[in-house]
PDB file of C-alpha atoms in Angstrom:
ATOM      1  CA  MET A   1       0.018   0.053   0.022  1.00 48.00           C
ATOM      2  CA  ILE A   2       1.274   3.319  -0.963  1.00 54.00           C
ATOM      3  CA  LYS A   3       1.584   5.944   1.886  1.00 59.00           C
ATOM      4  CA  THR A   4       1.100   9.584   0.916  1.00 70.00           C
ATOM      5  CA  SER A   5       1.292  12.709   3.440  1.00 93.00           C
ATOM      6  CA  ILE A   6      -0.938  15.729   3.038  1.00 96.00           C
ATOM      7  CA  GLU A   7       0.692  18.577   1.286  1.00 97.00           C
ATOM      8  CA  ALA A   8      -2.180  20.641   0.565  1.00 98.00           C
ATOM      9  CA  ILE A   9      -5.615  21.619   1.818  1.00 98.00           C
ATOM     10  CA  ILE A  10      -7.985  23.460  -0.688  1.00 98.00           C
ATOM     11  CA  PHE A  11     -10.724  25.310   0.834  1.00 98.00           C
ATOM     12  CA  ASP A  12     -14.008  26.989  -0.417  1.00 97.00           C
ATOM     13  CA  TRP A  13     -14.810  30.327   0.589  1.00 96.00           C
ATOM     14  CA  ALA A  14     -18.659  31.105   1.844  1.00 93.00           C
ATOM     15  CA  GLY A  15     -19.668  28.916   4.415  1.00 94.00           C
ATOM     16  CA  THR A  16     -16.500  27.268   4.635  1.00 97.00           C
ATOM     17  CA  THR A  17     -13.760  29.660   5.658  1.00 97.00           C
ATOM     18  CA  VAL A  18     -15.929  33.076   5.696  1.00 96.00           C
ATOM     19  CA  ASP A  19     -19.467  34.148   6.040  1.00 94.00           C
ATOM     20  CA  PHE A  20     -20.928  31.747   8.592  1.00 95.00           C
ATOM     21  CA  GLY A  21     -24.169  30.578   7.180  1.00 92.00           C
ATOM     22  CA  SER A  22     -23.264  31.296   3.515  1.00 91.00           C
ATOM     23  CA  ARG A  23     -25.474  34.287   3.609  1.00 88.00           C
ATOM     24  CA  ALA A  24     -23.658  36.706   1.256  1.00 87.00           C
ATOM     25  CA  PRO A  25     -24.671  35.051  -2.034  1.00 86.00           C
ATOM     26  CA  MET A  26     -28.233  34.243  -0.965  1.00 88.00           C
ATOM     27  CA  GLY A  27     -29.344  37.717  -0.040  1.00 87.00           C
ATOM     28  CA  ALA A  28     -27.946  39.004  -3.386  1.00 91.00           C
ATOM     29  CA  PHE A  29     -29.710  36.307  -5.353  1.00 94.00           C
ATOM     30  CA  VAL A  30     -33.085  37.003  -3.543  1.00 94.00           C
ATOM     31  CA  LYS A  31     -32.747  40.869  -4.228  1.00 93.00           C
ATOM     32  CA  LEU A  32     -31.702  40.091  -7.848  1.00 95.00           C
ATOM     33  CA  PHE A  33     -34.806  38.040  -8.882  1.00 97.00           C
ATOM     34  CA  GLN A  34     -37.054  40.473  -6.686  1.00 96.00           C
ATOM     35  CA  SER A  35     -35.576  43.223  -8.916  1.00 95.00           C
ATOM     36  CA  GLU A  36     -37.246  41.153 -11.830  1.00 95.00           C
ATOM     37  CA  GLY A  37     -40.452  40.973 -10.052  1.00 96.00           C
ATOM     38  CA  VAL A  38     -39.910  37.131  -9.152  1.00 96.00           C
ATOM     39  CA  GLU A  39     -40.379  35.965  -5.745  1.00 96.00           C
ATOM     40  CA  MET A  40     -37.695  33.448  -4.412  1.00 95.00           C
ATOM     41  CA  SER A  41     -37.086  32.113  -1.124  1.00 93.00           C
ATOM     42  CA  ILE A  42     -33.716  31.913   0.556  1.00 91.00           C
ATOM     43  CA  SER A  43     -34.057  28.001   0.522  1.00 91.00           C
ATOM     44  CA  GLN A  44     -34.850  27.997  -3.169  1.00 94.00           C
ATOM     45  CA  ALA A  45     -31.624  30.367  -3.648  1.00 93.00           C
ATOM     46  CA  ARG A  46     -29.540  27.830  -1.895  1.00 91.00           C
ATOM     47  CA  ILE A  47     -30.382  24.969  -4.038  1.00 92.00           C
ATOM     48  CA  PRO A  48     -27.720  25.211  -6.703  1.00 92.00           C
ATOM     49  CA  MET A  49     -25.127  26.540  -4.556  1.00 90.00           C
ATOM     50  CA  GLY A  50     -21.537  25.781  -4.967  1.00 88.00           C
ATOM     51  CA  ILE A  51     -21.390  26.291  -8.832  1.00 91.00           C
ATOM     52  CA  ASN A  52     -20.244  29.333 -10.552  1.00 90.00           C
ATOM     53  CA  LYS A  53     -22.631  32.223 -10.392  1.00 91.00           C
ATOM     54  CA  TRP A  54     -23.692  32.282 -14.105  1.00 93.00           C
ATOM     55  CA  ASP A  55     -24.740  28.505 -13.781  1.00 94.00           C
ATOM     56  CA  HIS A  56     -26.572  29.291 -10.548  1.00 95.00           C
ATOM     57  CA  ILE A  57     -28.702  32.011 -11.996  1.00 96.00           C
ATOM     58  CA  ASN A  58     -29.349  29.637 -14.983  1.00 97.00           C
ATOM     59  CA  ALA A  59     -30.266  26.826 -12.594  1.00 96.00           C
ATOM     60  CA  LEU A  60     -32.689  29.297 -10.583  1.00 97.00           C
ATOM     61  CA  LEU A  61     -34.316  30.134 -13.679  1.00 97.00           C
ATOM     62  CA  SER A  62     -34.936  26.727 -14.600  1.00 97.00           C
ATOM     63  CA  LEU A  63     -36.642  25.889 -11.301  1.00 97.00           C
ATOM     64  CA  PRO A  64     -40.477  25.116 -12.339  1.00 96.00           C
ATOM     65  CA  GLU A  65     -41.725  27.775  -9.878  1.00 96.00           C
ATOM     66  CA  ILE A  66     -39.244  30.406 -10.674  1.00 97.00           C
ATOM     67  CA  GLN A  67     -39.559  29.708 -14.446  1.00 97.00           C
ATOM     68  CA  ALA A  68     -43.319  29.791 -14.374  1.00 97.00           C
ATOM     69  CA  GLN A  69     -43.104  33.514 -12.750  1.00 97.00           C
ATOM     70  CA  TRP A  70     -40.496  34.478 -15.334  1.00 97.00           C
ATOM     71  CA  VAL A  71     -42.650  33.318 -18.252  1.00 97.00           C
ATOM     72  CA  GLN A  72     -45.747  35.062 -16.901  1.00 96.00           C
ATOM     73  CA  ILE A  73     -43.853  38.398 -16.642  1.00 96.00           C
ATOM     74  CA  HIS A  74     -41.677  38.265 -19.793  1.00 96.00           C
ATOM     75  CA  GLY A  75     -43.911  35.993 -22.019  1.00 96.00           C
ATOM     76  CA  ARG A  76     -41.240  33.398 -22.909  1.00 96.00           C
ATOM     77  CA  PRO A  77     -38.662  31.166 -21.095  1.00 96.00           C
ATOM     78  CA  HIS A  78     -35.144  32.724 -20.164  1.00 97.00           C
ATOM     79  CA  ALA A  79     -32.491  32.727 -22.610  1.00 97.00           C
ATOM     80  CA  SER A  80     -28.613  32.934 -22.041  1.00 97.00           C
ATOM     81  CA  SER A  81     -28.803  36.540 -22.649  1.00 97.00           C
ATOM     82  CA  ASP A  82     -30.998  37.171 -19.897  1.00 97.00           C
ATOM     83  CA  VAL A  83     -28.757  35.180 -17.669  1.00 97.00           C
ATOM     84  CA  ASP A  84     -25.775  37.554 -18.842  1.00 97.00           C
ATOM     85  CA  ARG A  85     -27.743  40.439 -17.892  1.00 97.00           C
ATOM     86  CA  LEU A  86     -28.797  39.192 -14.552  1.00 97.00           C
ATOM     87  CA  LEU A  87     -25.177  38.467 -13.694  1.00 94.00           C
ATOM     88  CA  GLU A  88     -24.138  41.965 -14.467  1.00 94.00           C
ATOM     89  CA  ILE A  89     -26.809  43.088 -12.062  1.00 95.00           C
ATOM     90  CA  PHE A  90     -25.954  40.424  -9.531  1.00 93.00           C
ATOM     91  CA  VAL A  91     -22.183  41.087  -9.145  1.00 91.00           C
ATOM     92  CA  PRO A  92     -22.483  44.655  -7.691  1.00 92.00           C
ATOM     93  CA  MET A  93     -25.250  43.250  -5.192  1.00 92.00           C
ATOM     94  CA  ASN A  94     -22.841  40.550  -4.273  1.00 90.00           C
ATOM     95  CA  LYS A  95     -20.078  42.980  -3.816  1.00 92.00           C
ATOM     96  CA  VAL A  96     -22.015  44.779  -1.029  1.00 92.00           C
ATOM     97  CA  SER A  97     -23.144  41.528   0.613  1.00 91.00           C
ATOM     98  CA  ILE A  98     -19.571  40.246   0.655  1.00 92.00           C
ATOM     99  CA  GLN A  99     -18.452  43.332   2.625  1.00 92.00           C
ATOM    100  CA  GLU A 100     -21.191  42.683   5.063  1.00 91.00           C
ATOM    101  CA  CYS A 101     -20.754  39.051   5.577  1.00 91.00           C
ATOM    102  CA  GLY A 102     -16.735  38.688   5.145  1.00 92.00           C
ATOM    103  CA  GLN A 103     -16.035  37.755   8.560  1.00 95.00           C
ATOM    104  CA  LEU A 104     -13.636  34.642   9.168  1.00 97.00           C
ATOM    105  CA  ILE A 105     -15.454  31.601  10.494  1.00 96.00           C
ATOM    106  CA  PRO A 106     -13.989  31.285  14.030  1.00 96.00           C
ATOM    107  CA  GLY A 107     -11.038  28.980  14.215  1.00 96.00           C
ATOM    108  CA  VAL A 108     -10.099  29.370  10.405  1.00 97.00           C
ATOM    109  CA  ALA A 109      -7.093  31.977  11.035  1.00 97.00           C
ATOM    110  CA  GLU A 110      -5.787  29.744  13.648  1.00 97.00           C
ATOM    111  CA  LEU A 111      -6.167  26.481  11.793  1.00 96.00           C
ATOM    112  CA  THR A 112      -4.307  27.702   8.742  1.00 95.00           C
ATOM    113  CA  LYS A 113      -1.713  29.142  10.894  1.00 96.00           C
ATOM    114  CA  LYS A 114      -1.216  25.522  12.300  1.00 97.00           C
ATOM    115  CA  LEU A 115      -1.180  24.148   8.750  1.00 97.00           C
ATOM    116  CA  ARG A 116       1.635  26.297   7.492  1.00 96.00           C
ATOM    117  CA  GLU A 117       3.670  25.467  10.725  1.00 96.00           C
ATOM    118  CA  GLN A 118       3.291  21.787   9.517  1.00 96.00           C
ATOM    119  CA  HIS A 119       4.370  22.924   5.958  1.00 96.00           C
ATOM    120  CA  ILE A 120       0.964  22.133   4.518  1.00 97.00           C
ATOM    121  CA  LYS A 121       0.058  24.399   1.615  1.00 98.00           C
ATOM    122  CA  ILE A 122      -3.339  26.261   1.278  1.00 98.00           C
ATOM    123  CA  GLY A 123      -5.337  26.869  -1.650  1.00 98.00           C
ATOM    124  CA  SER A 124      -8.975  27.826  -2.544  1.00 97.00           C
ATOM    125  CA  THR A 125     -11.605  27.183  -5.292  1.00 97.00           C
ATOM    126  CA  THR A 126     -14.715  29.163  -5.305  1.00 94.00           C
ATOM    127  CA  GLY A 127     -17.962  29.842  -7.347  1.00 90.00           C
ATOM    128  CA  TYR A 128     -17.127  33.512  -6.969  1.00 91.00           C
ATOM    129  CA  THR A 129     -15.943  35.407  -9.936  1.00 89.00           C
ATOM    130  CA  LYS A 130     -12.286  37.242  -9.888  1.00 93.00           C
ATOM    131  CA  GLU A 131     -14.176  40.529  -9.470  1.00 91.00           C
ATOM    132  CA  LEU A 132     -15.986  39.298  -6.436  1.00 91.00           C
ATOM    133  CA  LEU A 133     -12.907  37.601  -4.995  1.00 93.00           C
ATOM    134  CA  ASP A 134     -11.056  40.891  -5.357  1.00 95.00           C
ATOM    135  CA  ILE A 135     -13.399  42.220  -2.909  1.00 94.00           C
ATOM    136  CA  LEU A 136     -13.226  39.342  -0.561  1.00 95.00           C
ATOM    137  CA  LEU A 137      -9.329  38.533  -0.454  1.00 97.00           C
ATOM    138  CA  PRO A 138      -8.234  41.663   1.139  1.00 97.00           C
ATOM    139  CA  ILE A 139     -11.044  41.489   3.770  1.00 97.00           C
ATOM    140  CA  ALA A 140      -9.853  38.037   4.801  1.00 97.00           C
ATOM    141  CA  LYS A 141      -6.255  38.839   4.746  1.00 97.00           C
ATOM    142  CA  GLU A 142      -6.875  41.435   7.226  1.00 97.00           C
ATOM    143  CA  GLN A 143      -8.344  38.906   9.497  1.00 97.00           C
ATOM    144  CA  GLY A 144      -5.401  36.398   9.026  1.00 96.00           C
ATOM    145  CA  TYR A 145      -6.470  34.243   6.130  1.00 97.00           C
ATOM    146  CA  ALA A 146      -4.715  34.216   2.806  1.00 96.00           C
ATOM    147  CA  PRO A 147      -4.405  31.123   0.532  1.00 97.00           C
ATOM    148  CA  ASP A 148      -1.124  30.442  -1.323  1.00 97.00           C
ATOM    149  CA  ALA A 149      -3.177  29.438  -4.444  1.00 97.00           C
ATOM    150  CA  LEU A 150      -6.746  30.193  -5.705  1.00 96.00           C
ATOM    151  CA  SER A 151      -9.052  29.359  -8.680  1.00 97.00           C
ATOM    152  CA  PHE A 152     -12.272  31.069  -9.328  1.00 95.00           C
ATOM    153  CA  SER A 153     -15.633  31.084 -11.445  1.00 91.00           C
ATOM    154  CA  GLY A 154     -14.284  31.750 -15.095  1.00 91.00           C
ATOM    155  CA  ASP A 155     -10.742  30.762 -14.270  1.00 94.00           C
ATOM    156  CA  THR A 156     -11.287  27.518 -16.238  1.00 95.00           C
ATOM    157  CA  PRO A 157     -13.413  26.433 -19.086  1.00 94.00           C
ATOM    158  CA  LEU A 158     -15.511  24.181 -16.747  1.00 93.00           C
ATOM    159  CA  GLY A 159     -16.368  25.201 -13.039  1.00 91.00           C
ATOM    160  CA  ARG A 160     -17.683  22.634 -10.372  1.00 92.00           C
ATOM    161  CA  PRO A 161     -18.146  19.988 -10.347  1.00 95.00           C
ATOM    162  CA  SER A 162     -15.605  19.304 -12.606  1.00 96.00           C
ATOM    163  CA  ALA A 163     -11.863  19.161 -11.274  1.00 97.00           C
ATOM    164  CA  GLN A 164     -10.474  21.635 -13.503  1.00 98.00           C
ATOM    165  CA  MET A 165     -10.160  24.331 -10.439  1.00 97.00           C
ATOM    166  CA  MET A 166      -8.554  21.894  -8.319  1.00 98.00           C
ATOM    167  CA  HIS A 167      -5.974  21.182 -11.130  1.00 98.00           C
ATOM    168  CA  LYS A 168      -5.303  24.938 -11.464  1.00 97.00           C
ATOM    169  CA  CYS A 169      -4.554  25.246  -7.714  1.00 97.00           C
ATOM    170  CA  ALA A 170      -2.355  21.901  -7.646  1.00 97.00           C
ATOM    171  CA  THR A 171      -0.187  23.579 -10.572  1.00 98.00           C
ATOM    172  CA  GLN A 172      -0.017  26.807  -8.811  1.00 97.00           C
ATOM    173  CA  LEU A 173       1.204  25.002  -5.616  1.00 97.00           C
ATOM    174  CA  GLY A 174       3.642  22.754  -7.709  1.00 97.00           C
ATOM    175  CA  LEU A 175       2.073  19.597  -6.460  1.00 97.00           C
ATOM    176  CA  ASP A 176       0.655  16.786  -8.741  1.00 93.00           C
ATOM    177  CA  ASN A 177      -0.621  13.832  -6.436  1.00 96.00           C
ATOM    178  CA  PRO A 178      -4.149  14.164  -5.715  1.00 97.00           C
ATOM    179  CA  LEU A 179      -3.946  11.848  -2.732  1.00 96.00           C
ATOM    180  CA  SER A 180      -1.765  14.566  -0.982  1.00 97.00           C
ATOM    181  CA  PHE A 181      -4.743  17.060  -1.180  1.00 98.00           C
ATOM    182  CA  ILE A 182      -7.950  17.428   1.001  1.00 98.00           C
ATOM    183  CA  LYS A 183     -10.637  19.458  -0.366  1.00 98.00           C
ATOM    184  CA  VAL A 184     -12.803  21.188   2.183  1.00 98.00           C
ATOM    185  CA  ASP A 185     -16.310  22.413   1.297  1.00 97.00           C
ATOM    186  CA  ASP A 186     -19.874  23.249   2.409  1.00 95.00           C
ATOM    187  CA  THR A 187     -21.781  22.272  -0.921  1.00 93.00           C
ATOM    188  CA  GLU A 188     -22.102  19.180  -2.700  1.00 94.00           C
ATOM    189  CA  PRO A 189     -20.617  20.464  -6.248  1.00 94.00           C
ATOM    190  CA  GLY A 190     -17.450  21.423  -4.065  1.00 95.00           C
ATOM    191  CA  ILE A 191     -17.271  18.040  -2.570  1.00 97.00           C
ATOM    192  CA  GLU A 192     -17.899  16.452  -6.147  1.00 97.00           C
ATOM    193  CA  GLU A 193     -15.056  18.727  -7.270  1.00 97.00           C
ATOM    194  CA  GLY A 194     -12.591  17.037  -4.902  1.00 98.00           C
ATOM    195  CA  LYS A 195     -13.724  13.611  -5.593  1.00 98.00           C
ATOM    196  CA  ALA A 196     -13.497  14.278  -9.579  1.00 98.00           C
ATOM    197  CA  PHE A 197      -9.759  15.495  -8.853  1.00 98.00           C
ATOM    198  CA  GLY A 198      -9.298  12.299  -6.886  1.00 97.00           C
ATOM    199  CA  CYS A 199      -8.446  13.586  -3.396  1.00 98.00           C
ATOM    200  CA  TRP A 200      -9.615  13.398   0.046  1.00 97.00           C
ATOM    201  CA  THR A 201     -12.849  15.238   0.873  1.00 98.00           C
ATOM    202  CA  VAL A 202     -14.223  16.783   4.118  1.00 97.00           C
ATOM    203  CA  GLY A 203     -17.680  18.206   4.257  1.00 96.00           C
ATOM    204  CA  VAL A 204     -18.539  21.197   6.445  1.00 94.00           C
ATOM    205  CA  ALA A 205     -21.763  21.162   8.073  1.00 89.00           C
ATOM    206  CA  VAL A 206     -22.848  23.643  10.765  1.00 92.00           C
ATOM    207  CA  SER A 207     -21.233  26.785   9.222  1.00 94.00           C
ATOM    208  CA  GLY A 208     -22.356  26.051   5.673  1.00 91.00           C
ATOM    209  CA  ASN A 209     -25.140  26.406   2.991  1.00 89.00           C
ATOM    210  CA  ALA A 210     -27.017  23.278   4.243  1.00 87.00           C
ATOM    211  CA  LEU A 211     -27.955  24.761   7.772  1.00 89.00           C
ATOM    212  CA  GLY A 212     -27.693  28.359   6.713  1.00 89.00           C
ATOM    213  CA  LEU A 213     -27.886  29.904   9.976  1.00 89.00           C
ATOM    214  CA  SER A 214     -25.586  32.829  11.055  1.00 87.00           C
ATOM    215  CA  LEU A 215     -23.294  32.233  14.199  1.00 90.00           C
ATOM    216  CA  GLU A 216     -25.502  34.738  16.185  1.00 89.00           C
ATOM    217  CA  GLU A 217     -28.499  32.448  14.982  1.00 88.00           C
ATOM    218  CA  LEU A 218     -27.006  29.300  15.761  1.00 89.00           C
ATOM    219  CA  ASN A 219     -25.968  30.517  19.300  1.00 89.00           C
ATOM    220  CA  ALA A 220     -29.477  31.809  19.842  1.00 88.00           C
ATOM    221  CA  LEU A 221     -30.960  28.242  19.408  1.00 83.00           C
ATOM    222  CA  SER A 222     -31.678  26.385  22.672  1.00 61.00           C
ATOM    223  CA  LYS A 223     -29.279  23.534  23.472  1.00 60.00           C
ATOM    224  CA  ASP A 224     -32.096  21.121  22.376  1.00 57.00           C
ATOM    225  CA  GLU A 225     -32.636  22.961  19.419  1.00 56.00           C
ATOM    226  CA  GLY A 226     -29.012  23.159  18.665  1.00 51.00           C
ATOM    227  CA  ARG A 227     -28.372  19.431  18.919  1.00 52.00           C
ATOM    228  CA  GLN A 228     -31.387  18.518  16.780  1.00 56.00           C
ATOM    229  CA  SER A 229     -30.488  21.066  13.843  1.00 51.00           C
ATOM    230  CA  GLN A 230     -26.671  19.939  13.990  1.00 51.00           C
ATOM    231  CA  GLY A 231     -27.004  16.336  14.739  1.00 50.00           C
ATOM    232  CA  PHE A 232     -24.029  16.633  17.032  1.00 43.00           C
ATOM    233  CA  GLY A 233     -23.039  17.497  20.453  1.00 39.00           C
ATOM    234  CA  LYS A 234     -22.938  20.838  21.995  1.00 40.00           C
ATOM    235  CA  ASN A 235     -19.286  21.449  20.970  1.00 40.00           C
ATOM    236  CA  GLN A 236     -19.886  20.916  17.383  1.00 37.00           C
ATOM    237  CA  ASN A 237     -19.629  24.519  16.671  1.00 37.00           C
ATOM    238  CA  GLU A 238     -15.833  24.564  17.827  1.00 35.00           C
ATOM    239  CA  ARG A 239     -15.374  21.376  15.848  1.00 32.00           C
ATOM    240  CA  ASN A 240     -16.845  22.922  12.566  1.00 34.00           C
ATOM    241  CA  ALA A 241     -14.752  25.931  12.791  1.00 32.00           C
ATOM    242  CA  ALA A 242     -11.953  23.872  10.686  1.00 33.00           C
TER     243      ALA A 242
END
């Protein structure tokens, strides 16, 4: 049996390293569709989470309940040009929400410091575009988190769940053995991205898209509600910070 050591960990952003509850993209998506006269819930907005933002908007427009509203308003199904236009509106909205929700998830700065002390490199992949990541990177750096390599939506021909962004990070880090990588993500497409690359994967639960609660909302739950929501013991919040 071939033994390999971990040389790099590739993290997602919203819900994994920043923005507890992955709230920034959701609020922007809901506002975006409201501006078009389409009512959409936060739960609906979360369904395609993890893929790039153009595909996310397209997937939302393809949901039967959203599509029906769109057709009623516009008299036709949506086209690619509609997605292009909506993305142009979405990006400024998401810039504002990123600035509002850019706090590091507790424990991330400490974790990455310890990883570097063990000579483990840190990378990131994200469904955010470069324009959005340019807003988020300095905010995270000020709080003590800065990856060594990154790939973003539009950086590769295919986004998640393909492995292309993972390969891009591996090239930047000068590493080529997938079994020396761990992919950490709070969305299914992000986990599938790691599996497509052939590396170890770790799913983030409590701070991520699936639960969708801010840290304040989570802490406001009673102990019984917290255990039921998390499916773990009362110290899960601390364990999840990684």
